[in-house]
Amino acid sequence: MRRAEAGAELKARREAEGLSLREVAYRIDYNPGMLSMWERGLRTMDTWEAALYLGACVTPMREALRIISLVQPPSDLYWVRPYFDRLDAPIRSLIVQENLAKAMVCYDPARIPGLHQTENYARAMFEDEPHYSQEQIDLTIKSRIDRQKLLQRSDPPQCAFYIHESALRQRVGSSQIMYDQIQYLVLSANLPHCSIRVVPEASPAGRARRFPFRIMEFAEPRCAMAYAEIETANLFIEDRPAVESYYCLVTQVEQSALSEGQSRDWLVRLADEYERMRE
């Protein structure tokens, strides 16, 4: 998956400079077919080759070093994207992986999943966090809204979202914001590629609460990856036994969750509750 992300970043740099594959290949004296395989994540490349490619694309040094780090083989099958000084750095990695995925399973016990958050909900949520600056909030919200285009593609991934009841009942901002947010979820539940299921507080998985995670599945040979967020970084997990443990968690959550139809009816009733609170 790192190789696929590195390839996507190389392609983005080339296109940002308005260069064709043949033009870059000519500049570095490589076969265009080789560059195409690099960009599609189908062939490994050495760090010096990445530096050569990025130099041909006139890439700024800091950006080049970031992309070259993706080419370096990981020491294990757990890799981290720290936030550094701008929140959009690790989000870029997540966006690349989401767009490569063919299917996703997401569980969140404390908040509405980012791919389904309204802008007002997201803003109210981050404004409640004292350690975020206004610039960081604006960057994060822009990235979050841009990510949602994934579900509007002509070939979106098949997605299953499991949302804990407490995340839906926890008021973020005003009753109006929550009403709009729940209504947005109801509409999203009608998308053919999107399953939204509520995990009741009183259910076995609901009582356990656990932690937020997702599994992203890819076309061969990429298989699957688990993903989790912590306070200062994003964690990407490729180790197969570790990913299997996340599949076990999905099974537990799935057994406790309401069906899609029950969840939709539950969300409609919750929206009515928030609507009455507005009056």
Short mmCIF file of C-alpha atoms in Angstrom, two decimals:
data_model
loop_
_atom_site.label_atom_id
_atom_site.label_comp_id
_atom_site.label_asym_id
_atom_site.label_seq_id
_atom_site.Cartn_x
_atom_site.Cartn_y
_atom_site.Cartn_z
CA MET A 1 0.00 0.00 0.00
CA ARG A 2 2.96 2.34 0.63
CA ARG A 3 4.12 1.65 -2.93
CA ALA A 4 0.66 2.52 -4.28
CA GLU A 5 0.60 5.74 -2.25
CA ALA A 6 4.07 6.70 -3.45
CA GLY A 7 2.99 6.08 -7.06
CA ALA A 8 -0.11 8.25 -6.63
CA GLU A 9 2.06 11.05 -5.20
CA LEU A 10 4.51 10.82 -8.11
CA LYS A 11 1.67 11.05 -10.61
CA ALA A 12 0.18 14.04 -8.77
CA ARG A 13 3.52 15.86 -8.91
CA ARG A 14 3.93 15.15 -12.61
CA GLU A 15 0.43 16.34 -13.44
CA ALA A 16 0.89 19.45 -11.25
CA GLU A 17 3.78 20.42 -13.52
CA GLY A 18 1.73 19.68 -16.64
CA LEU A 19 4.14 16.97 -17.78
CA SER A 20 3.34 13.78 -19.68
CA LEU A 21 4.89 10.42 -18.85
CA ARG A 22 6.96 10.61 -22.00
CA GLU A 23 8.32 14.04 -21.08
CA VAL A 24 9.46 12.86 -17.64
CA ALA A 25 10.85 9.64 -19.11
CA TYR A 26 12.87 11.68 -21.64
CA ARG A 27 14.27 13.94 -18.89
CA ILE A 28 15.55 11.02 -16.80
CA ASP A 29 16.29 8.64 -19.72
CA TYR A 30 13.86 5.91 -18.59
CA ASN A 31 11.26 3.84 -20.41
CA PRO A 32 7.78 5.44 -20.10
CA GLY A 33 6.36 1.98 -19.35
CA MET A 34 8.56 1.75 -16.24
CA LEU A 35 7.32 5.14 -15.02
CA SER A 36 3.74 4.04 -15.61
CA MET A 37 4.26 0.98 -13.40
CA TRP A 38 5.80 3.16 -10.68
CA GLU A 39 2.81 5.47 -10.73
CA ARG A 40 0.36 2.57 -10.52
CA GLY A 41 2.24 0.96 -7.65
CA LEU A 42 3.00 -2.13 -9.72
CA ARG A 43 6.77 -1.98 -9.43
CA THR A 44 9.18 -1.02 -6.66
CA MET A 45 11.62 1.84 -7.10
CA ASP A 46 14.77 2.85 -5.27
CA THR A 47 14.95 6.11 -3.35
CA TRP A 48 17.48 7.50 -5.84
CA GLU A 49 15.06 6.75 -8.68
CA ALA A 50 12.31 8.57 -6.81
CA ALA A 51 14.66 11.53 -6.33
CA LEU A 52 15.47 11.48 -10.05
CA TYR A 53 11.78 11.44 -10.98
CA LEU A 54 10.88 14.22 -8.53
CA GLY A 55 13.80 16.32 -9.72
CA ALA A 56 12.49 16.06 -13.28
CA CYS A 57 9.13 17.34 -11.96
CA VAL A 58 10.81 20.34 -10.26
CA THR A 59 9.52 19.24 -6.83
CA PRO A 60 10.27 21.49 -3.81
CA MET A 61 12.77 19.89 -1.43
CA ARG A 62 10.41 19.41 1.53
CA GLU A 63 7.75 17.80 -0.66
CA ALA A 64 10.36 15.60 -2.37
CA LEU A 65 11.68 14.32 0.96
CA ARG A 66 8.15 13.49 2.11
CA ILE A 67 7.44 11.44 -1.03
CA ILE A 68 10.85 9.73 -0.96
CA SER A 69 10.05 8.56 2.59
CA LEU A 70 7.14 6.59 1.12
CA VAL A 71 9.50 4.72 -1.18
CA GLN A 72 11.77 3.60 1.65
CA PRO A 73 10.82 0.08 2.82
CA PRO A 74 9.14 0.08 6.25
CA SER A 75 10.87 -1.56 9.19
CA ASP A 76 7.64 -3.44 9.93
CA LEU A 77 4.04 -3.64 8.78
CA TYR A 78 2.85 -0.74 10.91
CA TRP A 79 3.43 2.75 9.55
CA VAL A 80 2.63 6.14 10.95
CA ARG A 81 1.85 9.53 9.42
CA PRO A 82 2.60 12.21 12.06
CA TYR A 83 0.83 15.56 11.93
CA PHE A 84 3.98 17.76 12.04
CA ASP A 85 2.92 21.42 11.78
CA ARG A 86 -0.02 21.07 9.38
CA LEU A 87 -3.00 18.79 9.81
CA ASP A 88 -3.34 18.06 6.09
CA ALA A 89 -0.09 16.04 5.92
CA PRO A 90 -1.43 12.72 7.30
CA ILE A 91 -4.86 13.30 5.75
CA ARG A 92 -3.22 13.21 2.31
CA SER A 93 -2.10 9.63 2.98
CA LEU A 94 -5.59 8.67 4.08
CA ILE A 95 -7.17 10.21 0.99
CA VAL A 96 -4.83 8.24 -1.28
CA GLN A 97 -5.65 4.95 0.46
CA GLU A 98 -9.40 5.68 0.46
CA ASN A 99 -9.35 6.35 -3.26
CA LEU A 100 -7.48 3.10 -3.92
CA ALA A 101 -9.87 1.05 -1.79
CA LYS A 102 -12.58 -1.13 -3.32
CA ALA A 103 -14.42 -1.53 -0.02
CA MET A 104 -14.33 -0.02 3.48
CA VAL A 105 -15.74 -0.93 6.87
CA CYS A 106 -15.75 1.85 9.49
CA TYR A 107 -16.67 1.90 13.17
CA ASP A 108 -16.82 5.01 15.31
CA PRO A 109 -18.00 4.97 18.93
CA ALA A 110 -17.68 8.69 19.66
CA ARG A 111 -18.49 10.78 16.59
CA ILE A 112 -20.11 10.79 13.17
CA PRO A 113 -17.64 9.36 10.59
CA GLY A 114 -15.75 12.07 8.74
CA LEU A 115 -17.04 10.91 5.35
CA HIS A 116 -20.58 11.72 6.53
CA GLN A 117 -20.04 14.88 8.56
CA THR A 118 -21.73 18.11 7.52
CA GLU A 119 -19.47 21.14 7.44
CA ASN A 120 -21.27 22.76 10.38
CA TYR A 121 -21.00 19.60 12.48
CA ALA A 122 -17.27 19.26 11.74
CA ARG A 123 -16.62 22.91 12.54
CA ALA A 124 -18.51 22.76 15.83
CA MET A 125 -16.66 19.57 16.77
CA PHE A 126 -13.20 21.03 16.18
CA GLU A 127 -14.03 24.38 17.75
CA ASP A 128 -14.68 22.48 20.99
CA GLU A 129 -11.04 21.34 20.92
CA PRO A 130 -8.87 24.06 22.52
CA HIS A 131 -5.58 22.87 20.99
CA TYR A 132 -6.67 23.52 17.38
CA SER A 133 -5.88 26.90 15.83
CA GLN A 134 -8.31 28.47 13.39
CA GLU A 135 -5.94 27.67 10.52
CA GLN A 136 -5.82 24.02 11.57
CA ILE A 137 -9.60 23.88 11.83
CA ASP A 138 -10.02 25.37 8.35
CA LEU A 139 -7.45 22.95 6.87
CA THR A 140 -9.04 19.94 8.52
CA ILE A 141 -12.58 20.83 7.46
CA LYS A 142 -11.51 21.49 3.86
CA SER A 143 -9.76 18.11 3.74
CA ARG A 144 -12.79 16.41 5.26
CA ILE A 145 -15.25 17.93 2.79
CA ASP A 146 -12.93 17.12 -0.13
CA ARG A 147 -12.71 13.51 1.06
CA GLN A 148 -16.48 13.16 0.81
CA LYS A 149 -16.24 13.39 -2.98
CA LEU A 150 -15.14 9.76 -2.75
CA LEU A 151 -18.75 8.69 -2.16
CA GLN A 152 -19.94 10.72 -5.16
CA ARG A 153 -17.68 9.02 -7.70
CA SER A 154 -19.15 6.98 -10.53
CA ASP A 155 -17.34 3.93 -9.09
CA PRO A 156 -17.29 4.50 -5.30
CA PRO A 157 -16.07 1.81 -2.90
CA GLN A 158 -18.65 -0.34 -1.14
CA CYS A 159 -18.83 1.14 2.35
CA ALA A 160 -20.29 -0.07 5.65
CA PHE A 161 -20.45 2.45 8.50
CA TYR A 162 -21.21 1.32 12.06
CA ILE A 163 -22.00 4.27 14.32
CA HIS A 164 -22.44 4.01 18.08
CA GLU A 165 -25.68 5.38 19.51
CA SER A 166 -23.79 7.69 21.86
CA ALA A 167 -22.04 9.36 18.89
CA LEU A 168 -25.45 10.15 17.43
CA ARG A 169 -26.96 11.39 20.69
CA GLN A 170 -24.00 13.51 21.73
CA ARG A 171 -24.94 17.05 20.80
CA VAL A 172 -22.25 18.87 18.84
CA GLY A 173 -23.05 22.56 18.46
CA SER A 174 -26.75 23.41 18.32
CA SER A 175 -29.90 21.31 17.90
CA GLN A 176 -30.14 22.71 14.37
CA ILE A 177 -26.67 21.41 13.54
CA MET A 178 -27.57 17.97 14.90
CA TYR A 179 -30.90 17.91 13.06
CA ASP A 180 -29.15 18.72 9.76
CA GLN A 181 -26.45 16.14 10.50
CA ILE A 182 -28.86 13.29 11.21
CA GLN A 183 -30.95 14.19 8.17
CA TYR A 184 -27.76 14.03 6.09
CA LEU A 185 -27.12 10.51 7.42
CA VAL A 186 -30.66 9.45 6.52
CA LEU A 187 -30.09 10.62 2.94
CA SER A 188 -26.68 8.93 2.80
CA ALA A 189 -28.24 5.66 3.93
CA ASN A 190 -30.16 5.57 0.66
CA LEU A 191 -27.00 5.41 -1.45
CA PRO A 192 -26.66 1.93 -3.02
CA HIS A 193 -22.97 1.65 -2.15
CA CYS A 194 -23.33 2.94 1.42
CA SER A 195 -24.59 0.95 4.42
CA ILE A 196 -25.19 2.84 7.69
CA ARG A 197 -25.97 0.82 10.81
CA VAL A 198 -26.51 2.01 14.37
CA VAL A 199 -24.86 0.18 17.28
CA PRO A 200 -27.25 0.48 20.29
CA GLU A 201 -25.80 1.55 23.62
CA ALA A 202 -27.32 -1.48 25.37
CA SER A 203 -25.93 -4.05 22.92
CA PRO A 204 -22.81 -6.14 23.76
CA ALA A 205 -20.62 -4.18 21.31
CA GLY A 206 -22.28 -0.95 22.42
CA ARG A 207 -21.40 -1.56 26.07
CA ALA A 208 -17.80 -2.40 25.16
CA ARG A 209 -17.47 0.90 23.24
CA ARG A 210 -13.96 -0.01 22.04
CA PHE A 211 -12.20 2.51 19.78
CA PRO A 212 -12.61 3.93 16.25
CA PHE A 213 -11.11 1.98 13.38
CA ARG A 214 -11.63 1.10 9.75
CA ILE A 215 -10.60 -1.62 7.34
CA MET A 216 -9.88 -0.77 3.72
CA GLU A 217 -9.88 -3.57 1.15
CA PHE A 218 -7.97 -3.30 -2.12
CA ALA A 219 -7.83 -5.14 -5.42
CA GLU A 220 -5.13 -7.78 -5.62
CA PRO A 221 -2.30 -7.73 -4.82
CA ARG A 222 -2.95 -5.10 -2.17
CA CYS A 223 -5.43 -7.03 0.00
CA ALA A 224 -6.48 -5.17 3.16
CA MET A 225 -5.29 -2.53 5.60
CA ALA A 226 -6.51 -1.44 9.04
CA TYR A 227 -6.45 2.24 9.95
CA ALA A 228 -6.77 4.13 13.23
CA GLU A 229 -6.32 7.72 14.39
CA ILE A 230 -4.57 8.82 17.56
CA GLU A 231 -4.10 12.31 18.94
CA THR A 232 -0.99 13.21 16.94
CA ALA A 233 -0.80 10.75 14.05
CA ASN A 234 -2.55 8.31 11.73
CA LEU A 235 -1.71 4.61 12.02
CA PHE A 236 -1.80 2.32 8.96
CA ILE A 237 -1.57 -1.44 9.65
CA GLU A 238 -0.72 -4.02 6.97
CA ASP A 239 0.33 -6.91 9.22
CA ARG A 240 -2.13 -9.67 8.26
CA PRO A 241 -2.67 -11.16 11.77
CA ALA A 242 -3.31 -7.65 13.12
CA VAL A 243 -5.76 -6.91 10.30
CA GLU A 244 -7.55 -10.20 11.02
CA SER A 245 -8.07 -9.06 14.62
CA TYR A 246 -9.90 -6.01 13.28
CA TYR A 247 -12.11 -8.28 11.17
CA CYS A 248 -13.03 -10.09 14.40
CA LEU A 249 -14.06 -6.74 15.90
CA VAL A 250 -16.19 -6.05 12.82
CA THR A 251 -18.00 -9.35 13.34
CA GLN A 252 -18.78 -8.44 16.96
CA VAL A 253 -20.03 -4.98 16.00
CA GLU A 254 -22.09 -6.36 13.09
CA GLN A 255 -23.84 -8.84 15.38
CA SER A 256 -24.86 -6.04 17.75
CA ALA A 257 -25.87 -3.44 15.16
CA LEU A 258 -29.40 -2.73 13.97
CA SER A 259 -30.19 -3.75 10.41
CA GLU A 260 -29.98 -1.12 7.66
CA GLY A 261 -33.76 -0.66 7.67
CA GLN A 262 -33.98 -0.50 11.46
CA SER A 263 -31.10 1.98 11.52
CA ARG A 264 -32.78 4.23 8.96
CA ASP A 265 -36.02 4.26 11.00
CA TRP A 266 -34.03 4.90 14.20
CA LEU A 267 -32.24 7.87 12.58
CA VAL A 268 -35.55 9.33 11.37
CA ARG A 269 -36.91 9.20 14.93
CA LEU A 270 -33.74 10.80 16.27
CA ALA A 271 -33.99 13.59 13.68
CA ASP A 272 -37.55 14.23 14.92
CA GLU A 273 -36.20 14.55 18.48
CA TYR A 274 -33.64 17.15 17.40
CA GLU A 275 -36.28 18.97 15.38
CA ARG A 276 -38.47 19.32 18.50
CA MET A 277 -35.45 20.66 20.40
CA ARG A 278 -35.16 23.48 17.85
CA GLU A 279 -38.63 24.77 18.70
#
